[in-house]
mmCIF file of C-alpha atoms in Angstrom:
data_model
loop_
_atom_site.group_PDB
_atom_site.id
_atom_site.type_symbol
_atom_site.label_atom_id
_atom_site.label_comp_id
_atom_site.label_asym_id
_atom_site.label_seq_id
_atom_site.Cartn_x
_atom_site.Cartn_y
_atom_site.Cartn_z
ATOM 1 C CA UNK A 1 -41.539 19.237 39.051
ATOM 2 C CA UNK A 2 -39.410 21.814 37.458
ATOM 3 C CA UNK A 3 -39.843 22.926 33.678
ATOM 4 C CA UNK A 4 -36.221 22.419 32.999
ATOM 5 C CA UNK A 5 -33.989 19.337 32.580
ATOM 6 C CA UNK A 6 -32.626 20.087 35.529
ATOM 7 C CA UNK A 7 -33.006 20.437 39.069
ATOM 8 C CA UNK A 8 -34.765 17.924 41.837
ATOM 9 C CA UNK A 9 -37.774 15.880 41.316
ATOM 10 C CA UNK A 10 -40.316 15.568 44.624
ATOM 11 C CA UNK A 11 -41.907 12.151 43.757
ATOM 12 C CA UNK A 12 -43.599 11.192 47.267
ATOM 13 C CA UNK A 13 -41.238 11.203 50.380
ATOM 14 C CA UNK A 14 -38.219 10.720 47.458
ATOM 15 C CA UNK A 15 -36.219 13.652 46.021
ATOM 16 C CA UNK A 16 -34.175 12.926 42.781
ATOM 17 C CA UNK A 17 -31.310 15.193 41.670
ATOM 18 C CA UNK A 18 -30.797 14.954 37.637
ATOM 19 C CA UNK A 19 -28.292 16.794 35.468
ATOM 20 C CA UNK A 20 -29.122 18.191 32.311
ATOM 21 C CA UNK A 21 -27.557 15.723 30.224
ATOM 22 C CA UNK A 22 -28.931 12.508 31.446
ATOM 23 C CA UNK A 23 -32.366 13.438 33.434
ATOM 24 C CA UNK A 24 -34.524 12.999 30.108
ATOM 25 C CA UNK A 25 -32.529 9.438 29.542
ATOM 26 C CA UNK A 26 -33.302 8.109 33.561
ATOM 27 C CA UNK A 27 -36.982 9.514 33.268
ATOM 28 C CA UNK A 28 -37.290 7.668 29.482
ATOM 29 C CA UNK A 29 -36.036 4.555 30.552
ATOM 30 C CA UNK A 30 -38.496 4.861 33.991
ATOM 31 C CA UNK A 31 -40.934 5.090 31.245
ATOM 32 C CA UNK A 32 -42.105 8.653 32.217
ATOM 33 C CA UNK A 33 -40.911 11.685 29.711
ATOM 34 C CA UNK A 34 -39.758 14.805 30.973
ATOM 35 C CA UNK A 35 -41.817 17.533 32.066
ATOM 36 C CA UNK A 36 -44.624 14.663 30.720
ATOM 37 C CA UNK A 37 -46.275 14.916 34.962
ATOM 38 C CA UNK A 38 -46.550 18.280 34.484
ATOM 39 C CA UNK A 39 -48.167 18.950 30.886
ATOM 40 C CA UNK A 40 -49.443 15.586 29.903
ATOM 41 C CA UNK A 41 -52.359 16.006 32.595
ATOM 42 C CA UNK A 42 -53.953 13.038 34.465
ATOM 43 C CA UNK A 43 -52.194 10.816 31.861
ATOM 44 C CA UNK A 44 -48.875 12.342 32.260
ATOM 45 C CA UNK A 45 -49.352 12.161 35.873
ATOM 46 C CA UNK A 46 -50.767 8.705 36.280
ATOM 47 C CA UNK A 47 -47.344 7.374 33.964
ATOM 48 C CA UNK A 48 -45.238 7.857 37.849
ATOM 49 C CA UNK A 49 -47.859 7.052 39.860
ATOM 50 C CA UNK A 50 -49.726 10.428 40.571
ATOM 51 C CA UNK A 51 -53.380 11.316 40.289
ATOM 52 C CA UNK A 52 -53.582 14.661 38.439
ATOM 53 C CA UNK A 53 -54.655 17.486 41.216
ATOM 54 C CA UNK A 54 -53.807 15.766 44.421
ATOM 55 C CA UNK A 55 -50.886 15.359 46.248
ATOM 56 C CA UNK A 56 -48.130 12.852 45.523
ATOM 57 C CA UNK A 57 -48.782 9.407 46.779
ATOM 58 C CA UNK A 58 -45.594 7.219 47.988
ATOM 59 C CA UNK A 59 -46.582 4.326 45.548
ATOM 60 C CA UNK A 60 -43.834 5.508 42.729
ATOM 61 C CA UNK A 61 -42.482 2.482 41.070
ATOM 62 C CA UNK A 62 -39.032 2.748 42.823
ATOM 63 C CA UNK A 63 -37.694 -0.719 40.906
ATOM 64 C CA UNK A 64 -37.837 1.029 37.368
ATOM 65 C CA UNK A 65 -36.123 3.877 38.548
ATOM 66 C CA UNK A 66 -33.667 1.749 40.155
ATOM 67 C CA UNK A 67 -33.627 0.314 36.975
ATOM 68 C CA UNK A 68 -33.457 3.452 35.242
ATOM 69 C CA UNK A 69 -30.438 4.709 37.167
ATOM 70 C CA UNK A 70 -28.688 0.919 36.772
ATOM 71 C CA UNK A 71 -28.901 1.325 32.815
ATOM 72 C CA UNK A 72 -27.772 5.055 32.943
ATOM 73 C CA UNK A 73 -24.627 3.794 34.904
ATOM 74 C CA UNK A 74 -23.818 1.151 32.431
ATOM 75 C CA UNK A 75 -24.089 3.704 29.202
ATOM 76 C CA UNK A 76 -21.713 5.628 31.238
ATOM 77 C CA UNK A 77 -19.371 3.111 31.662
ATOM 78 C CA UNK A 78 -19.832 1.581 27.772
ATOM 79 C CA UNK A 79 -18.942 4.784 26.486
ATOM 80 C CA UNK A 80 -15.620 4.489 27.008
ATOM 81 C CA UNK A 81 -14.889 0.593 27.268
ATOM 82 C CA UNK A 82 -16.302 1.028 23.035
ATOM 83 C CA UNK A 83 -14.003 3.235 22.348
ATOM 84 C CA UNK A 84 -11.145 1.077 23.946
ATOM 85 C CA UNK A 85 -12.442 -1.687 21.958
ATOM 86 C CA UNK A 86 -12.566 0.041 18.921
ATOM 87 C CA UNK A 87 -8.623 1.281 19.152
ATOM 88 C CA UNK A 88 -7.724 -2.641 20.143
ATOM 89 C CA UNK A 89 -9.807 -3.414 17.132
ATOM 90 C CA UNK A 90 -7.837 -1.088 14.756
ATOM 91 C CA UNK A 91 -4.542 -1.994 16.287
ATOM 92 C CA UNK A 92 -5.701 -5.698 15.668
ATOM 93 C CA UNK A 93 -5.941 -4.800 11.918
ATOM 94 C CA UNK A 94 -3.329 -2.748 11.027
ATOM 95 C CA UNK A 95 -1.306 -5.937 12.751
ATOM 96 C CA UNK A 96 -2.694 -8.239 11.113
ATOM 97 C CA UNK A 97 -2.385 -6.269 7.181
ATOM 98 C CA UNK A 98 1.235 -6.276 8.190
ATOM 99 C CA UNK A 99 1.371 -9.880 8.616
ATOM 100 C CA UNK A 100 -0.533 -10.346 5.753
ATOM 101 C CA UNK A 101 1.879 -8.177 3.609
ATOM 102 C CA UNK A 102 5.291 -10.245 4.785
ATOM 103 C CA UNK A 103 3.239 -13.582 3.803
ATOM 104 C CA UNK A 104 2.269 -12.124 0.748
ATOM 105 C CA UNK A 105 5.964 -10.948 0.070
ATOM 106 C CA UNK A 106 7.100 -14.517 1.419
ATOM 107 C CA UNK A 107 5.339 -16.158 -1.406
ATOM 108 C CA UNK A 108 6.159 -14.429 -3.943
ATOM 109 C CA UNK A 109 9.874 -14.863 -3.129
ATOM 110 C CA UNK A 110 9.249 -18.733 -2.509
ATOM 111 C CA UNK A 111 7.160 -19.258 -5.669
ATOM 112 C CA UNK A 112 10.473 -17.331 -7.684
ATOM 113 C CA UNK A 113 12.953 -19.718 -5.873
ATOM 114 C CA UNK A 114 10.391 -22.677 -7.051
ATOM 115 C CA UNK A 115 10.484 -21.937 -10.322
ATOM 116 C CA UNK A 116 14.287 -22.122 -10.662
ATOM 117 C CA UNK A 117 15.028 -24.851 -12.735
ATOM 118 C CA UNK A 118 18.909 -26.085 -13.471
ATOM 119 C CA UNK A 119 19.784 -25.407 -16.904
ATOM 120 C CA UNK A 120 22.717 -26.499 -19.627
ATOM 121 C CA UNK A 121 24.926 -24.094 -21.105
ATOM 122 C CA UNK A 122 24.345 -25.620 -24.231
ATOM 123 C CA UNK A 123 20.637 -24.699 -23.642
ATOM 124 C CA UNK A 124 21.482 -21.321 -23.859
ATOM 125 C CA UNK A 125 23.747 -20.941 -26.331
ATOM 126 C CA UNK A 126 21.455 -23.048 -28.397
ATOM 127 C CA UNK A 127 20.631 -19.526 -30.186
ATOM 128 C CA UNK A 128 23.974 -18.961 -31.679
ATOM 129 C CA UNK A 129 23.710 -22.032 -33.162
ATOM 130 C CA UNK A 130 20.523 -21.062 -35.060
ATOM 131 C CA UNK A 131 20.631 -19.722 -38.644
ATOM 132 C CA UNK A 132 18.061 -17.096 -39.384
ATOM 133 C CA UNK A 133 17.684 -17.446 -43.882
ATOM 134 C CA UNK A 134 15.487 -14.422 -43.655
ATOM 135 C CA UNK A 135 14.229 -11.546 -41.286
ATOM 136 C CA UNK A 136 10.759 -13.516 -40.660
ATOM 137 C CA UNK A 137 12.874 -16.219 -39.167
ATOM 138 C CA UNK A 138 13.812 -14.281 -36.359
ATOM 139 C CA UNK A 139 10.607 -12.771 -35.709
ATOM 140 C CA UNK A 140 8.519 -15.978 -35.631
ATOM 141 C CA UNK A 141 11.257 -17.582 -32.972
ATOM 142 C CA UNK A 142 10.572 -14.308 -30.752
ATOM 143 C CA UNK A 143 6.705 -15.400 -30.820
ATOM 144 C CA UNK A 144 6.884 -18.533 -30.820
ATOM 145 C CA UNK A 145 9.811 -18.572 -27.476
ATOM 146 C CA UNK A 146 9.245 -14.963 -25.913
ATOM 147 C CA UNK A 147 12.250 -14.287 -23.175
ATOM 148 C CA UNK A 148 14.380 -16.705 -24.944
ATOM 149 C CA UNK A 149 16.629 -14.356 -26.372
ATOM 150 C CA UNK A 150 16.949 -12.432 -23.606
ATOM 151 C CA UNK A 151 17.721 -15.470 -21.739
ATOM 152 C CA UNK A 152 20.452 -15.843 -24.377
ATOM 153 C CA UNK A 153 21.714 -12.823 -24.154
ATOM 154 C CA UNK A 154 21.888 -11.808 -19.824
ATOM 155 C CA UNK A 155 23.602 -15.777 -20.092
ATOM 156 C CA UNK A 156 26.289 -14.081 -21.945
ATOM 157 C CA UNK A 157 26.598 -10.796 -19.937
ATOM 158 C CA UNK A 158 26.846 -13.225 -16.905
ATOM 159 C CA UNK A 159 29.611 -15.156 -18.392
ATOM 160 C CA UNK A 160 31.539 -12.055 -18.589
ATOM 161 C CA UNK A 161 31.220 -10.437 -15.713
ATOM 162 C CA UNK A 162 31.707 -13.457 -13.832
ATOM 163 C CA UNK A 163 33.697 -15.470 -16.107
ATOM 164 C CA UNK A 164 31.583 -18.697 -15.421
ATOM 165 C CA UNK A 165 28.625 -20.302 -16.730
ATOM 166 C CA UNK A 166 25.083 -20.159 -15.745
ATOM 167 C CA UNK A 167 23.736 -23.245 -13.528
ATOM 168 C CA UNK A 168 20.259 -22.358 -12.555
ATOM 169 C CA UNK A 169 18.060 -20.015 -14.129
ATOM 170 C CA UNK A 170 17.553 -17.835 -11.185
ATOM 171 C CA UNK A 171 21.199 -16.252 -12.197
ATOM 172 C CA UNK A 172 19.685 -14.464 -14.631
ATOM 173 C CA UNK A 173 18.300 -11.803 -12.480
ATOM 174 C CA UNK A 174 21.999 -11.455 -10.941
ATOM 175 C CA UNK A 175 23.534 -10.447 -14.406
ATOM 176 C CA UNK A 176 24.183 -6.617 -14.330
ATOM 177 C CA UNK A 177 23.497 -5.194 -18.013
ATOM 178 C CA UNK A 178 25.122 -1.652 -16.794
ATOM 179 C CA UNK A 179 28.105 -3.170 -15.340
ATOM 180 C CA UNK A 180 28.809 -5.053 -18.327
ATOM 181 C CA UNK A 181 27.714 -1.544 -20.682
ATOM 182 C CA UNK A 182 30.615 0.174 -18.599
ATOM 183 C CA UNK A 183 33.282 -2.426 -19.256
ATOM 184 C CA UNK A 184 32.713 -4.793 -22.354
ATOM 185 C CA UNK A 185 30.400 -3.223 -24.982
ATOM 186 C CA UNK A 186 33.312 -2.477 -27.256
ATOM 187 C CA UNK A 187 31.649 0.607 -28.339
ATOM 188 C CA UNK A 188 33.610 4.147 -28.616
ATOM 189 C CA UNK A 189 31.130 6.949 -30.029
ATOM 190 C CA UNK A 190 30.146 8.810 -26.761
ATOM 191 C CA UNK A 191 26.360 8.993 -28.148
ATOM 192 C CA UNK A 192 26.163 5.117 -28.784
ATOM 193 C CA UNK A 193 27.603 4.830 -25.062
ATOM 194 C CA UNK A 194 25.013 6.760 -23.479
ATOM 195 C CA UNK A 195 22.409 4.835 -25.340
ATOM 196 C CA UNK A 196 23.551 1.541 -24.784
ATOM 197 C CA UNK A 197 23.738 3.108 -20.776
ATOM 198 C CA UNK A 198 20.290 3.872 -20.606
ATOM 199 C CA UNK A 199 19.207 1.127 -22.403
ATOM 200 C CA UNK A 200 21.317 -1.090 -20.312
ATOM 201 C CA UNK A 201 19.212 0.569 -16.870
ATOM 202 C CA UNK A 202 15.685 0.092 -18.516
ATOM 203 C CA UNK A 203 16.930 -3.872 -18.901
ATOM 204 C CA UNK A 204 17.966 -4.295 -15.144
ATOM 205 C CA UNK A 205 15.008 -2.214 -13.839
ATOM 206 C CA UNK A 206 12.960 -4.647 -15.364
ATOM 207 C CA UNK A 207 15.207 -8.070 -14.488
ATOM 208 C CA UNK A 208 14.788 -6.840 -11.071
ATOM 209 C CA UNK A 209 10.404 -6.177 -11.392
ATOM 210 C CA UNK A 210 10.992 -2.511 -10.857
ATOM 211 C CA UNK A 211 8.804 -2.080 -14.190
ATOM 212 C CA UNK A 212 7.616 1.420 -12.976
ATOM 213 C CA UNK A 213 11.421 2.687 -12.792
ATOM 214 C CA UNK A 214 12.076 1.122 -15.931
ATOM 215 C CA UNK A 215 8.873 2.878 -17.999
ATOM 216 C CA UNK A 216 10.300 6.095 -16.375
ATOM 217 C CA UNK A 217 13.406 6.164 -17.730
ATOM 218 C CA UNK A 218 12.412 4.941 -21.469
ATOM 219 C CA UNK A 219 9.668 7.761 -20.934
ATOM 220 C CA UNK A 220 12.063 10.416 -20.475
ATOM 221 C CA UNK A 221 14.141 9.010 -22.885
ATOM 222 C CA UNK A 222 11.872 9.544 -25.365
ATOM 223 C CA UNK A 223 11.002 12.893 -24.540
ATOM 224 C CA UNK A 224 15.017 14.046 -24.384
ATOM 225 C CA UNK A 225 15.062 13.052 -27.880
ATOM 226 C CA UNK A 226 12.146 15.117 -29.066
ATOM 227 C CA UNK A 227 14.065 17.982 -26.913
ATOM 228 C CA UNK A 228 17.669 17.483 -28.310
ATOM 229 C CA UNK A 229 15.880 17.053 -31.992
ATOM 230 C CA UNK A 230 13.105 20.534 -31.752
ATOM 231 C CA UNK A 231 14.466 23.810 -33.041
ATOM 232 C CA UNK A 232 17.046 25.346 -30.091
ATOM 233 C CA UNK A 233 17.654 22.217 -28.968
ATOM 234 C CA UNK A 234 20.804 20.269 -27.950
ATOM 235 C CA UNK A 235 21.667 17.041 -26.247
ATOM 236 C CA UNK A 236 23.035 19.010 -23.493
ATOM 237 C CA UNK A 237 19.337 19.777 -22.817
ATOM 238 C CA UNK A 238 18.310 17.189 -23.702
ATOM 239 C CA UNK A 239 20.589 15.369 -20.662
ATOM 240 C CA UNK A 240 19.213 17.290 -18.044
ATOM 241 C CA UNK A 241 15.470 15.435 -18.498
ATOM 242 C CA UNK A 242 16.855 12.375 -18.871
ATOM 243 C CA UNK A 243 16.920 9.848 -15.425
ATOM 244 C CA UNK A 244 20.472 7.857 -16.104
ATOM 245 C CA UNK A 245 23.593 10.327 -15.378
ATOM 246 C CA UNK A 246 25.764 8.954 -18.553
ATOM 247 C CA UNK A 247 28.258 11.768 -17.664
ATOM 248 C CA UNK A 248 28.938 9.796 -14.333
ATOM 249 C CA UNK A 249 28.968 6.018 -15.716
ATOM 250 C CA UNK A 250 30.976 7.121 -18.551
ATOM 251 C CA UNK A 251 33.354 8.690 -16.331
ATOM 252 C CA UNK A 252 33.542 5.761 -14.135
ATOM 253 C CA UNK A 253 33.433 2.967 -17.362
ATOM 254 C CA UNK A 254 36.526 5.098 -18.535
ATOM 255 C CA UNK A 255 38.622 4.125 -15.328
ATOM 256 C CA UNK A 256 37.375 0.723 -15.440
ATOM 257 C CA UNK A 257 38.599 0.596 -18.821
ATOM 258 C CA UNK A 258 42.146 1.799 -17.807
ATOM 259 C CA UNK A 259 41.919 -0.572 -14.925
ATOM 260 C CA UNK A 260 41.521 -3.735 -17.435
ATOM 261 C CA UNK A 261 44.167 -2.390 -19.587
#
């Protein structure tokens, strides 16, 4: 028996070829280790059927290596059949966190569209009617009805745009605060424009659950003032941190404005 993994193996009247990188698994699984016959002594010897110091006998157990060889052949072909089954697998799950991302999305939208409730004009302009004797009134209604005056107030900006009432509640995510800013704010001060602008964006990024767009542009905001306010600073700088281009939607509220003239 050679030293080495590889090479034939005489055992009896039967020569078997191994290669390097599977003789030690067909010898293991025949129950006999390599290069064990050679160094283990009688013991070694006796594991494939051998009496230490005389010559092979022909009673090797031939089923375990058949055995042996049958099990190598399947490890063989597992190897690749698991990986197979492990790309199906992740196919299977990316599929399936797809699926489970358009159901998620599904409900959300459904459970919005449930919620939906018809409502009275007369419901919502049930805050004009309200007298406020002092500034705790106002306050206390805010806590005690939160999103009521906002209700109040996209109901209005609705009404304008669209020059109709409200019939559902759901409408209140179509009202447009900017279009209305551009068109109907009655405001002429270029500064008190640009405010009401970017104020205007922070309310529809919100009506519309982009609350990450909407905390970017108040963040900026805030910082724009601290520039246009520090020593050197200007508005003009100020503009060019800022996330709402007033310079455009003034332009463009300026030729809606001659349009409705």
């Amino acid at each position: 028996m050679p030293a080495g993994g590889a090479g034939t193996y005489q055992i009896g009247t039967f020569a078997v070829v191994a290669r390097p990188s599977w003789s030690e698994r067909v010898l293991v699984r025949a129950g006999v280790l390599q290069g064990g016959a050679a160094n283990a002594g009688p013991q070694g010897v006796g594991a494939v059927g051998l009496q230490g110091g005389t010559p092979p006998s022909s009673s090797v157990d031939l089923k375990a290596l058949e055995g042996a060889a049958r099990q190598l052949q399947a490890l063989s072909l597992r190897e690749p059949r698991d990986k197979k089954d492990r790309k199906k697998d992740k196919k299977a799950a990316k599929k399936k966190q797809k699926k489970d991302k358009k159901k998620s999305k599904k409900k959300k939208k459904d459970s919005s569209s449930r919620k939906s409730k018809h409502v009275k004009y007369d419901d919502l302009s049930h805050v004009d009617g309200l007298k406020w004797k002092k500034k705790g009134d106002l306050v206390a209604f805010a806590a005690k009805h939160p999103g009521a005056l906002t209700a109040h107030f996209l109901a209005g900006v609705y009404a304008r745009l669209s020059k109709g009432t409200m019939t559902r509640t759901s409408q209140l995510r179509e009202a447009s605060v900017a279009a209305w800013a551009h068109q109907f704010t009655g405001l002429s001060e270029i500064r008190d424009l640009k405010e009401v602008l970017t104020l205007a964006e922070i309310l529809d990024s919100v009506n519309r659950r982009e609350i990450e767009r909407a905390m970017d542009i108040l963040c900026q905001r805030i910082l724009a003032i601290q520039v246009a306010k520090m020593k050197g600073g200007s508005w003009e700088k100020a503009e060019a941190i800022e996330l709402v281009n007033t310079q455009k939607s003034l332009a463009s509220s300026s030729m809606l404005a001659l349009t409705n003239a």
